[in-house]
Coordinates of C-alpha atoms in Angstrom, one line a residue:
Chain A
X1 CA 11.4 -78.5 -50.0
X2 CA 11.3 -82.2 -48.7
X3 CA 8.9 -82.0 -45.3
X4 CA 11.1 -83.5 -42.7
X5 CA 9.1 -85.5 -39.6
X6 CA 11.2 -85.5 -36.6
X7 CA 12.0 -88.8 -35.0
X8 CA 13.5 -90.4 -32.0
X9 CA 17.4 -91.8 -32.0
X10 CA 18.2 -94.4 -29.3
X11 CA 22.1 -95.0 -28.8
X12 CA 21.7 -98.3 -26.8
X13 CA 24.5 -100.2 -25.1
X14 CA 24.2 -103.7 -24.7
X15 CA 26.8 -104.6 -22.1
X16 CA 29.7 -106.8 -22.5
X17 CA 27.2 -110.2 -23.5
X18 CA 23.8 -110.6 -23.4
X19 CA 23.2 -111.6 -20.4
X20 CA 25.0 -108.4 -19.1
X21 CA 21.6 -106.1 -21.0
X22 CA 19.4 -104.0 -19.1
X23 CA 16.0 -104.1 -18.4
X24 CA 15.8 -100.4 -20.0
X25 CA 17.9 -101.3 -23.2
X26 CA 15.6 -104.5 -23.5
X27 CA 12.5 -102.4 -23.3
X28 CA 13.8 -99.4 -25.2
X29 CA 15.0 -102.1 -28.8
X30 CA 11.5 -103.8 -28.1
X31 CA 9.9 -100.3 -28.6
X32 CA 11.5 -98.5 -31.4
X33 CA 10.3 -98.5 -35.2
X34 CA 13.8 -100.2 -36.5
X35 CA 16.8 -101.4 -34.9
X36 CA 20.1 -101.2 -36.3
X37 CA 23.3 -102.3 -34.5
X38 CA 27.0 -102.9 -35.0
X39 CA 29.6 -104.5 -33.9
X40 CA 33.2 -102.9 -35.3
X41 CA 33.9 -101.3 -32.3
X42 CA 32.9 -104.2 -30.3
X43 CA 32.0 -107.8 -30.1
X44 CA 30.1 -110.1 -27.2
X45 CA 32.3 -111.6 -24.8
X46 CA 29.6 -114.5 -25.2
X47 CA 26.5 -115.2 -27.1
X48 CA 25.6 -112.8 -30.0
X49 CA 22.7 -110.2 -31.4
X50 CA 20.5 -113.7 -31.8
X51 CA 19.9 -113.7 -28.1
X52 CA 19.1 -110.3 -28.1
X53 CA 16.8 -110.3 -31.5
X54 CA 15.4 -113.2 -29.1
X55 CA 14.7 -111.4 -25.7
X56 CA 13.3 -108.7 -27.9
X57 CA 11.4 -110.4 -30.1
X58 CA 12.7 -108.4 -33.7
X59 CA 14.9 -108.5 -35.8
X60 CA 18.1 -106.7 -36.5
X61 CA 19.9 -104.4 -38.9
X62 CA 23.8 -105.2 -39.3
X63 CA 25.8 -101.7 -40.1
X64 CA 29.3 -101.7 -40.7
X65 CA 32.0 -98.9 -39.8
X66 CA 31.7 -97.9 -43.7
X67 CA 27.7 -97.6 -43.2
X68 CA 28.0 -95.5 -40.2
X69 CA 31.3 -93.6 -40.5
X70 CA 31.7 -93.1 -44.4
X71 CA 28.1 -92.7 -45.3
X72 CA 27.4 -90.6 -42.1
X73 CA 24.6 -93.2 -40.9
X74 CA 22.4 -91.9 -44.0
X75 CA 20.2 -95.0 -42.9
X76 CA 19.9 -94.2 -39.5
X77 CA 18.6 -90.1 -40.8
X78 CA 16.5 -91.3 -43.9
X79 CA 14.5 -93.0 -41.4
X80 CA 14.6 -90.5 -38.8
X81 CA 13.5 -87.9 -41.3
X82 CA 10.8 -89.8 -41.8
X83 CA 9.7 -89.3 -38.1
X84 CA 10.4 -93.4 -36.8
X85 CA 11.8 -94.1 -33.4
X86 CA 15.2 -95.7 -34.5
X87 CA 17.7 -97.6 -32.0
X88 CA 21.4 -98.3 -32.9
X89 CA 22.7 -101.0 -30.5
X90 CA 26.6 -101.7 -29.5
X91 CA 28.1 -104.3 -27.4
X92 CA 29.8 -102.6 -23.8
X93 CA 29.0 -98.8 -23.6
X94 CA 28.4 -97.4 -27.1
X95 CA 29.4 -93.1 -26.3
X96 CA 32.8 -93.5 -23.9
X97 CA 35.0 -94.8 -26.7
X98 CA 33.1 -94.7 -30.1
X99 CA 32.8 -92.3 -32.5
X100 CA 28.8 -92.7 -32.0
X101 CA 28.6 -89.1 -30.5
X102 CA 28.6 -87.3 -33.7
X103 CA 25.7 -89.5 -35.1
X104 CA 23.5 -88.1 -31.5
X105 CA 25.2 -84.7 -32.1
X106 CA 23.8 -84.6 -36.0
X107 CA 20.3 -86.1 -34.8
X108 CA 19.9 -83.6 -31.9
X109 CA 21.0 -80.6 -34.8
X110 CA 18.3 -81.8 -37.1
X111 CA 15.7 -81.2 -34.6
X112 CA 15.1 -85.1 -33.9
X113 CA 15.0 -86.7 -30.1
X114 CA 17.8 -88.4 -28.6
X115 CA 18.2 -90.6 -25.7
X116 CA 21.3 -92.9 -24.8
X117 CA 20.8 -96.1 -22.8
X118 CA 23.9 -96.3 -21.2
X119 CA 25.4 -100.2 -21.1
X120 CA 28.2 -101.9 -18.7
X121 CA 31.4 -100.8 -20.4
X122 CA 34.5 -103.2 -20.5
X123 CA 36.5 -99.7 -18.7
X124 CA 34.7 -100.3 -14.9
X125 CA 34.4 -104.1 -15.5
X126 CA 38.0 -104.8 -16.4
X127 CA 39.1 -102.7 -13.1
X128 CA 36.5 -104.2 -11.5
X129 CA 37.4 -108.0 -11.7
X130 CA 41.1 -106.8 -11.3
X131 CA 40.6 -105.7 -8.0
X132 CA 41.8 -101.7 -8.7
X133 CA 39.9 -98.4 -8.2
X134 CA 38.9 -96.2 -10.9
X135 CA 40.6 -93.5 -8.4
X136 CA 43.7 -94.9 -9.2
X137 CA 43.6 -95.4 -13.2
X138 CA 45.7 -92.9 -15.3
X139 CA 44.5 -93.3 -18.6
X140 CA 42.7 -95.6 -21.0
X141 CA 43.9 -96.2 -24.4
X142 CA 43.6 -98.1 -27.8
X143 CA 46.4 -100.1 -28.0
X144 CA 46.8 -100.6 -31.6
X145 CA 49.8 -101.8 -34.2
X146 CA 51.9 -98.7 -34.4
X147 CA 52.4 -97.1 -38.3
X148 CA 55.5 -95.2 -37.8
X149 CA 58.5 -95.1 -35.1
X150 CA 56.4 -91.5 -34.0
X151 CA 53.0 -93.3 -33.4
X152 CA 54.9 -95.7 -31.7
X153 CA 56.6 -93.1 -29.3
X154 CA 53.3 -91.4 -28.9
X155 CA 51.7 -94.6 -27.4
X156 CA 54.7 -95.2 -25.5
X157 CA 55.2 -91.7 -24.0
X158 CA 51.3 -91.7 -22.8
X159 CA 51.6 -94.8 -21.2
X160 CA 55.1 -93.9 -19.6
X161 CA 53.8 -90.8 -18.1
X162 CA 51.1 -92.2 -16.7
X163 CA 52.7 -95.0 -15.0
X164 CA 55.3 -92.3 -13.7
X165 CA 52.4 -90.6 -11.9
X166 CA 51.8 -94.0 -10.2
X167 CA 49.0 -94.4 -12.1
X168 CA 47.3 -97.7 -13.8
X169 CA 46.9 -97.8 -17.8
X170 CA 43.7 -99.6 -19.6
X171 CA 44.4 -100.9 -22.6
X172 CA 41.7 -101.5 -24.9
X173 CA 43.1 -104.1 -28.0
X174 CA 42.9 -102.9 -31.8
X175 CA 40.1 -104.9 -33.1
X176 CA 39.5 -105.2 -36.7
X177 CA 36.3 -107.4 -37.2
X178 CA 35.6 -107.0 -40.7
X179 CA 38.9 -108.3 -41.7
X180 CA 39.0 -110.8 -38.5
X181 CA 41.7 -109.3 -36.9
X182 CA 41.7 -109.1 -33.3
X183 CA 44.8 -108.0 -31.5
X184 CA 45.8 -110.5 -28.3
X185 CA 47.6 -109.8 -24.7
X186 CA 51.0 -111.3 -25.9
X187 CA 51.0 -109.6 -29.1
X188 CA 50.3 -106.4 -27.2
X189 CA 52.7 -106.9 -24.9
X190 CA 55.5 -108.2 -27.2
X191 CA 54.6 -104.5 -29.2
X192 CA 55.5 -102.8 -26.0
X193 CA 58.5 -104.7 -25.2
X194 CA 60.0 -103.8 -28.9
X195 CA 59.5 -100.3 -28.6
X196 CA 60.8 -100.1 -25.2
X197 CA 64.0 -102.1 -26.1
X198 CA 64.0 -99.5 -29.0
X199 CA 63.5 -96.5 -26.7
X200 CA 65.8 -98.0 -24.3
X201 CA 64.3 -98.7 -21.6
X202 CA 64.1 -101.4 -19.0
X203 CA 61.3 -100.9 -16.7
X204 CA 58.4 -102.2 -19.1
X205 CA 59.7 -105.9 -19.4
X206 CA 59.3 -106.4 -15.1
X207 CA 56.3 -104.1 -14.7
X208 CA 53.6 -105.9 -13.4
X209 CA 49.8 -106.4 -16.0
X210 CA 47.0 -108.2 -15.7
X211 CA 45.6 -109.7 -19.3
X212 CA 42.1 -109.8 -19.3
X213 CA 40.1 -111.9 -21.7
X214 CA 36.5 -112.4 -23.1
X215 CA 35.2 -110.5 -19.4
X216 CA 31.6 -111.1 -18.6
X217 CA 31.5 -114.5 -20.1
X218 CA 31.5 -117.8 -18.2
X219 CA 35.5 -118.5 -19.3
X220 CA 36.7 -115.4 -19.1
X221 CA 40.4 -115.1 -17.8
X222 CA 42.1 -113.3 -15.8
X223 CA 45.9 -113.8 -15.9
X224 CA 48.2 -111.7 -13.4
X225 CA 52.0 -111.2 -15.1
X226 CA 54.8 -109.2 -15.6
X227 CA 54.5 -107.5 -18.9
X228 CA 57.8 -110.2 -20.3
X229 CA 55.7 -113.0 -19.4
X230 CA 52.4 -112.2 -20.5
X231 CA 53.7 -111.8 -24.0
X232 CA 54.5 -115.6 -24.0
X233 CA 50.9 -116.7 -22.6
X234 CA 48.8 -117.2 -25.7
X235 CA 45.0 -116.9 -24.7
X236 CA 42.2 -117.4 -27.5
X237 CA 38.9 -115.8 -25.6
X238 CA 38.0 -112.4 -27.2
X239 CA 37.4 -109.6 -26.8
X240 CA 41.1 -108.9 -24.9
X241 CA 42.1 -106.0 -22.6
X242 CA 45.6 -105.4 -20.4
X243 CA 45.5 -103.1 -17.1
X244 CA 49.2 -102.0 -16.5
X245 CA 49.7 -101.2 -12.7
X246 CA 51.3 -98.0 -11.5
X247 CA 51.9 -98.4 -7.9
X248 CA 49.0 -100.4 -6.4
X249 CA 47.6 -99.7 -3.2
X250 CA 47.4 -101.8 -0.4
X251 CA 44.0 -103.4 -0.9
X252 CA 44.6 -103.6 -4.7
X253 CA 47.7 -105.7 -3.7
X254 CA 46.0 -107.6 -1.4
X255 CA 43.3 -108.2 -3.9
X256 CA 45.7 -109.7 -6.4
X257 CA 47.8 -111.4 -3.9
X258 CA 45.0 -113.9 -3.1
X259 CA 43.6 -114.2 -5.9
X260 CA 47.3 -115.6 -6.7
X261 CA 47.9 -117.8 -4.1
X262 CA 44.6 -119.4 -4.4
X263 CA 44.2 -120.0 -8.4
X264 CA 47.7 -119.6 -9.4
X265 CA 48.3 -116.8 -11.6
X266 CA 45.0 -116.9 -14.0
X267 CA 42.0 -117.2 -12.8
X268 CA 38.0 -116.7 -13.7
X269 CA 35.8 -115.8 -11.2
X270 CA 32.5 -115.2 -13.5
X271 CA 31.3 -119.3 -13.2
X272 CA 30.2 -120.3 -10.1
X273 CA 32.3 -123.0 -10.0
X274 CA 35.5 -121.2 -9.4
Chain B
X1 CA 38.0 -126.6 15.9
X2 CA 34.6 -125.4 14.5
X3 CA 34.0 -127.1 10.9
X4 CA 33.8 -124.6 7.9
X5 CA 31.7 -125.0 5.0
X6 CA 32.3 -123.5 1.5
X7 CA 29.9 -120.2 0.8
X8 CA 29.8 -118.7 -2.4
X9 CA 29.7 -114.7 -2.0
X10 CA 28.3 -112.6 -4.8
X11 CA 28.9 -109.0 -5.4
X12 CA 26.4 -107.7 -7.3
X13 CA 26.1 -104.0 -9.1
X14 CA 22.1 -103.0 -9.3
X15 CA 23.4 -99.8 -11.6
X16 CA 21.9 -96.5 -11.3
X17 CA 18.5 -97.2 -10.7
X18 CA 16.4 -100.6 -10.8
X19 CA 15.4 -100.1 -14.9
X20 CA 19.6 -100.5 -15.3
X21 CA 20.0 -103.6 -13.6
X22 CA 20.9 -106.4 -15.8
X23 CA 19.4 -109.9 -16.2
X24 CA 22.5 -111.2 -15.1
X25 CA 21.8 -109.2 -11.9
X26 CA 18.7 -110.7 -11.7
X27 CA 19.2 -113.8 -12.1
X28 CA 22.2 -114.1 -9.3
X29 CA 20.1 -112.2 -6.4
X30 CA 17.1 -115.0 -7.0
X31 CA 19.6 -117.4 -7.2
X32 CA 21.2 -116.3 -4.0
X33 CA 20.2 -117.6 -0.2
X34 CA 20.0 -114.2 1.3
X35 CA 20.6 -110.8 -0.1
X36 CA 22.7 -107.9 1.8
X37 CA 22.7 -104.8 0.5
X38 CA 24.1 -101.2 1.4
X39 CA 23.1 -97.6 0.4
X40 CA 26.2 -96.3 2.1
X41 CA 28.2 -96.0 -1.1
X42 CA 25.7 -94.6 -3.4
X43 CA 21.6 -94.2 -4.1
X44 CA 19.9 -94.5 -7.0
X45 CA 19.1 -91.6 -9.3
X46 CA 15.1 -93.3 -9.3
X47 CA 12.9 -96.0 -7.7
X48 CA 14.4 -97.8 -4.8
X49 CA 15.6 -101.0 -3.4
X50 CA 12.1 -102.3 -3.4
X51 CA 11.9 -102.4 -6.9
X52 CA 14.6 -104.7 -6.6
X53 CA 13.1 -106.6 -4.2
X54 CA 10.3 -107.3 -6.4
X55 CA 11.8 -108.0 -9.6
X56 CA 13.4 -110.8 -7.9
X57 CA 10.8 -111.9 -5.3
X58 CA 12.9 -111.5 -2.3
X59 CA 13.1 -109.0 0.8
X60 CA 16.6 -107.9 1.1
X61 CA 18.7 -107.2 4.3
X62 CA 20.6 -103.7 4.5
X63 CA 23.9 -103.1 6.2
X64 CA 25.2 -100.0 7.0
X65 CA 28.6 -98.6 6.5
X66 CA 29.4 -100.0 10.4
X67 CA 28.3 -103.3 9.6
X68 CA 30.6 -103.4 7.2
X69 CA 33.9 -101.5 7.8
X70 CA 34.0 -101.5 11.1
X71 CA 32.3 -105.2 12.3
X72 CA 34.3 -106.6 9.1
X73 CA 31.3 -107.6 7.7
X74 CA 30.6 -110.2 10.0
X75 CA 26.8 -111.2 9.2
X76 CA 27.9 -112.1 5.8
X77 CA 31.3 -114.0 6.4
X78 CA 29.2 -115.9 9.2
X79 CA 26.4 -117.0 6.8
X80 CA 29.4 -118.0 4.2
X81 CA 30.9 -120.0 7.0
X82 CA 27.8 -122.1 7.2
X83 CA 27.8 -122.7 3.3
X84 CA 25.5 -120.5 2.3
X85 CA 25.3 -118.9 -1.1
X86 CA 25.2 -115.1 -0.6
X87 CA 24.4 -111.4 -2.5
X88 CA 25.6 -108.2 -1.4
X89 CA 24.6 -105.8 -3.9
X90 CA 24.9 -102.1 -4.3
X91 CA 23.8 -99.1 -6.7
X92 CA 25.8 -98.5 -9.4
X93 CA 28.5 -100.7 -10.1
X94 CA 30.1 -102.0 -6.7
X95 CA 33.7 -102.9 -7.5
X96 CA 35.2 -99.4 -9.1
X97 CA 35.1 -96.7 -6.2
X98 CA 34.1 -98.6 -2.6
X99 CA 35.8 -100.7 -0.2
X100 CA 34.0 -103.6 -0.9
X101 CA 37.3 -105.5 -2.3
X102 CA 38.3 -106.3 1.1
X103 CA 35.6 -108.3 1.7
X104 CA 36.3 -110.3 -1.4
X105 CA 39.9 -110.7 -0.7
X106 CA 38.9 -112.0 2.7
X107 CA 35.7 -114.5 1.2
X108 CA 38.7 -115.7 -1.1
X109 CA 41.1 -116.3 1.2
X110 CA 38.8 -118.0 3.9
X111 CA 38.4 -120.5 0.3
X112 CA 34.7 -119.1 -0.2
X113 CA 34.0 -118.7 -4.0
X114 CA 33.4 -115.5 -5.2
X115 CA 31.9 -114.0 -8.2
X116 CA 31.4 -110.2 -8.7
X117 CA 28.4 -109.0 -11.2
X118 CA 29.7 -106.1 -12.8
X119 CA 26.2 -102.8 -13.2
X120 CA 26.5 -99.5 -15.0
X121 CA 28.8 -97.2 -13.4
X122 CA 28.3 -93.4 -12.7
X123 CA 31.7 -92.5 -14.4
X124 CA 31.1 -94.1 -18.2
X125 CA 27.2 -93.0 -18.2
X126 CA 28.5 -89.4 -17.0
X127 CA 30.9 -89.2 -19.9
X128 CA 28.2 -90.8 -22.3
X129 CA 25.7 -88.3 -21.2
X130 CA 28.1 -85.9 -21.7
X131 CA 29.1 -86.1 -24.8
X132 CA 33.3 -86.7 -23.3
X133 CA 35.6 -89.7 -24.8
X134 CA 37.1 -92.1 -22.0
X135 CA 40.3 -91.9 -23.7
X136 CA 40.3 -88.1 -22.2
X137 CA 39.2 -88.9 -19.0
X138 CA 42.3 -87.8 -16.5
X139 CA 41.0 -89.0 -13.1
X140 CA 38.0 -89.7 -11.1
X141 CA 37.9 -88.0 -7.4
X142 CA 35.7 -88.1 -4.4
X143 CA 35.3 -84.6 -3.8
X144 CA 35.2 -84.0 0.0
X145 CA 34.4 -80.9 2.0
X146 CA 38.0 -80.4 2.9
X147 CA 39.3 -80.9 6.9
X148 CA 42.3 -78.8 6.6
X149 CA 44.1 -76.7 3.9
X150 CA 46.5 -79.4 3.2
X151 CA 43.7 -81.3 2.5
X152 CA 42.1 -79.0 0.1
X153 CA 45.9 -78.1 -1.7
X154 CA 45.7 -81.7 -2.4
X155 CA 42.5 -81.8 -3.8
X156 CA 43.1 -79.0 -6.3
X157 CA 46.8 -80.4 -6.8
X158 CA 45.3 -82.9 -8.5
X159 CA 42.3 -81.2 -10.4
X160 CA 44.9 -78.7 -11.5
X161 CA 47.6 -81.3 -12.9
X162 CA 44.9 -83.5 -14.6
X163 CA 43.7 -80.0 -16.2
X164 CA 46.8 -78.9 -17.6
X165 CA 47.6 -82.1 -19.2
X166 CA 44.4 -81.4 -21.0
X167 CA 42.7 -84.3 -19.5
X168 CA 39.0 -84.1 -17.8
X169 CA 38.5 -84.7 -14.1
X170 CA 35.4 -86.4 -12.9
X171 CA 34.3 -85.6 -9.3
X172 CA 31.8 -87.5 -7.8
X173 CA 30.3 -85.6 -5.1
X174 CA 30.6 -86.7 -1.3
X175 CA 27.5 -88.1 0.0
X176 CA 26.9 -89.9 3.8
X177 CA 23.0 -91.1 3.5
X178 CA 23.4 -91.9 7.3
X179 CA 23.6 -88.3 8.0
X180 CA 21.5 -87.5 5.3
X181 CA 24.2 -85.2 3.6
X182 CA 25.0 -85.0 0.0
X183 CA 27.1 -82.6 -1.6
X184 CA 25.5 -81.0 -4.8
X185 CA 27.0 -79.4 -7.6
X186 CA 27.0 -75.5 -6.5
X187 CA 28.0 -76.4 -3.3
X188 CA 31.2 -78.6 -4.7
X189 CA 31.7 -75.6 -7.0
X190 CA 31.9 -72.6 -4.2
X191 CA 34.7 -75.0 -2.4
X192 CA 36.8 -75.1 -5.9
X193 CA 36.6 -72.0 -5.9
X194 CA 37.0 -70.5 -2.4
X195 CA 40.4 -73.4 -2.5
X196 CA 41.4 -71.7 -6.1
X197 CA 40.9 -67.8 -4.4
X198 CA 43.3 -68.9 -1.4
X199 CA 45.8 -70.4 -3.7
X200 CA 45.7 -67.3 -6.2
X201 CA 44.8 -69.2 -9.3
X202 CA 42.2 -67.4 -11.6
X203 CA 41.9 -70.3 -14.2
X204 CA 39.3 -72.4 -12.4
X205 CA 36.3 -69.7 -12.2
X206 CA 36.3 -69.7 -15.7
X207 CA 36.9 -73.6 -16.6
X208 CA 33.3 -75.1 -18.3
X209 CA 32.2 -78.1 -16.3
X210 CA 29.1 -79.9 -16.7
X211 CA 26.8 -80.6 -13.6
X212 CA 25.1 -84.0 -13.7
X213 CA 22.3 -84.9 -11.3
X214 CA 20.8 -88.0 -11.4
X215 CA 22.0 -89.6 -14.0
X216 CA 19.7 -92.5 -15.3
X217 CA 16.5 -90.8 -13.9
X218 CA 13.7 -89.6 -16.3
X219 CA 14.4 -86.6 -14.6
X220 CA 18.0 -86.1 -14.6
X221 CA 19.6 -83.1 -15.5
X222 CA 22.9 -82.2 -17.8
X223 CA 24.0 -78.3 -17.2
X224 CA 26.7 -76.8 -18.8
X225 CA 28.4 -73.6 -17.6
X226 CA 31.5 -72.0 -16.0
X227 CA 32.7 -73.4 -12.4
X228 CA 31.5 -69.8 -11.5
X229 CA 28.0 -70.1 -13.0
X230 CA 27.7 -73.8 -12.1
X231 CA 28.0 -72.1 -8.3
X232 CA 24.7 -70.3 -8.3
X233 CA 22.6 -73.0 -9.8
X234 CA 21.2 -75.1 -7.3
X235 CA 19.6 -78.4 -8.4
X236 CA 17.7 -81.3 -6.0
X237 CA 17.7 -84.4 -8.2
X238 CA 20.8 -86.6 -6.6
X239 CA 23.2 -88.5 -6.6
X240 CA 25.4 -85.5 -8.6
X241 CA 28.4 -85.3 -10.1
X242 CA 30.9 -82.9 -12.2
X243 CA 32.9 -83.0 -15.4
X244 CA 35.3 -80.3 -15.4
X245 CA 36.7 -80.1 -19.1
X246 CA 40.4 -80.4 -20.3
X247 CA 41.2 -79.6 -23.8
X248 CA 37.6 -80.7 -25.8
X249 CA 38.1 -83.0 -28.5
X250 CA 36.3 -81.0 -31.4
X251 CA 33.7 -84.0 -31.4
X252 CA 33.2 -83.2 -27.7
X253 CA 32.7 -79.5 -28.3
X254 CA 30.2 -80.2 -30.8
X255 CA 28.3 -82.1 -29.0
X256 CA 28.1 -80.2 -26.1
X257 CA 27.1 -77.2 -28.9
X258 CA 24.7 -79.0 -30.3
X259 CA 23.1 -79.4 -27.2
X260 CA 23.5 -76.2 -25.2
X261 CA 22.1 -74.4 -29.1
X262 CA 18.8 -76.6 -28.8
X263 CA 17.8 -76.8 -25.4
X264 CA 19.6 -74.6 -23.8
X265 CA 22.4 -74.2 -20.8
X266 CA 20.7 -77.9 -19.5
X267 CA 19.0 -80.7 -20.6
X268 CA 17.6 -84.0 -19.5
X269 CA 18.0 -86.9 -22.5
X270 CA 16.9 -89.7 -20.9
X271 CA 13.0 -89.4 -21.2
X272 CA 11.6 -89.5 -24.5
X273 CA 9.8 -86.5 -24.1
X274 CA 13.1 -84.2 -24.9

């Protein structure tokens, strides 16, 4: 029998760019053995893994979603087995919407350590620079391009249900970065408006959004809509998120309704010159 | 008429204690003519503002909740007024669960700029250190000692329908630092369940939660137990907080499995020591 060391897993979250890291996550990379990272589930609203491999002074190791999900990390446990302190780094918060937690569930079963470094995930930021209270959101999904008429239903029944309790909806965009595909706010949006006219029904089209793009970097945008005419506004800055508003409350409307009247209906508010 | 000059007003999350806070963060409170701060709406898990203060070289100011709610949060719209470039930053991130979107609404409307510096929020890190998927995340609740039984039906009106969809509930746990009062897990607990007795409904005694109590500390802990059981253990370390479980995911259940098999009913994961 193979004489197994145990090691130290570190699931480390990077925040939305790099400027967004944490002291902890910067310390905790610059101290373990090997660093690995990805970036499927994610990508940097600005910058990239240079400025981090920078600020920490190492290098990194690039996994992709085969690496990780296929081949069960076998990278990440050969060296763990071996007793080193290994980190895996992802852009936003790596645990509240990745499949990460089975890699820290297997690592903690083996008998190795396991610590996560939390990170600032796009799900507070995006309510955050909207103006709305986590108090008052429903539900966040993966929007993605639906398979079948079911799937499609499924998405749309989730999202309906919520907004009937007067709740708000996140939607986080289907990103596929190793074949370059990243889904945007209009295509979202014209995806909801087809399977609405499909279910029949009329609400969705007026139903006020915001389309949020690239948040945490310096042109990030904001753009405040109905759902009908944020499926026309093309915006390029990735990565791209929609918050769908149930019934907003009063300082949530407020909120919005100057950031309206003073930028018009997109703004940016991460550069000091806005 | 008096002249007004443009200020710039910052709002700046610090995260759950000062090893969170980002560079960004950093950056923006040296860069800032005077920095406001407030304790009000949460404390961190470890450390204290001081750290803060040194990290960036400056000595903060600290408002209270009547400086800000009640007197409109008149020091820092005067100092804007006069052009100045100012911080108000808080634990945690700032934007998701207070009040302080007023004040931003009202610096933008007065045609101040405004910029808000997202931190790491209590409710992703609480799912990440529990194992729990945002995409099952019902609703996130200030849970209040109730004033009146209509108050309390509410409360569990909402627990219960988030439940039964399957959905988790996150409550974060009332705290007033003026008073020096904050609610801790087996005290939220006995209210659920003294509410639940009065209404007749057995399911909530039984319902696993997990107890989280200062999250982002070296010392924080993770226990995981019955609402019942979670009522007779009594832990110090604040700020806390409580995941009560919908239907687990089966990735969720391991996790939480694989933990509760190898250390136990609770556990800590943020020091390296575990």
């Amino acid at each position: 029998m193979l004489s197994m060391k145990k090691g130290h897993l570190y699931i480390v979250g990077l925040g939305l760019s790099p400027s967004m890291v944490s002291m902890l996550a910067i310390e905790t990379l610059r101290s373990c053995d090997h660093v690995f990272y990805e970036e499927y589930t994610s990508i940097p609203s600005e910058g990239s893994i240079k400025d981090i491999e920078i600020l920490t002074g190492k290098g990194f190791e690039k996994l992709s979603r085969r690496d990780l999900e296929d081949l069960s990390a076998i990278e990440i446990f050969t060296r763990l087995d071996k007793g080193e302190k290994i980190c895996l780094a992802s852009w936003g918060d790596p645990l509240t919407a990745t499949t990460h937690i089975y890699i820290a569930s297997e690592a903690v079963r083996r008998g190795h350590g396991y610590t996560y470094i939390p990170g600032i995930s796009i799900a507070t930021t995006a309510l955050g620079f909207s103006g709305l209270m986590i108090y008052r959101l429903g539900r966040v999904m993966t929007m993605v391009r639906p398979r079948s008429s079911e799937e499609a239903g499924e998405i749309y029944g989730k999202i309906r249900r919520t907004l009937d309790q007067g709740m708000h909806v996140l939607l986080l965009l289907e990103m596929d970065v190793e074949k370059g595909y990243y889904m945007k706010i209009h295509e979202a949006c014209e995806i909801l408006l087809k399977i609405s006219k499909d279910l029949g029904d009329k609400d969705l089209e007026g139903r006020k959004a915001l389309g949020l793009a690239g948040l945490g970097s310096r042109s990030q945008k904001i753009c405040y809509a109905s759902i009908k005419d944020l499926s026309k506004i093309v915006i390029e800055k990735l990565p791209q998120s929609i918050l769908i508003l149930g019934q907003p409350y009063f300082t949530e409307q407020e909120y919005i309704e100057s950031m309206v009247k003073r930028y018009g209906s997109c703004w940016s508010l991460l550069s000091s010159e806005t």
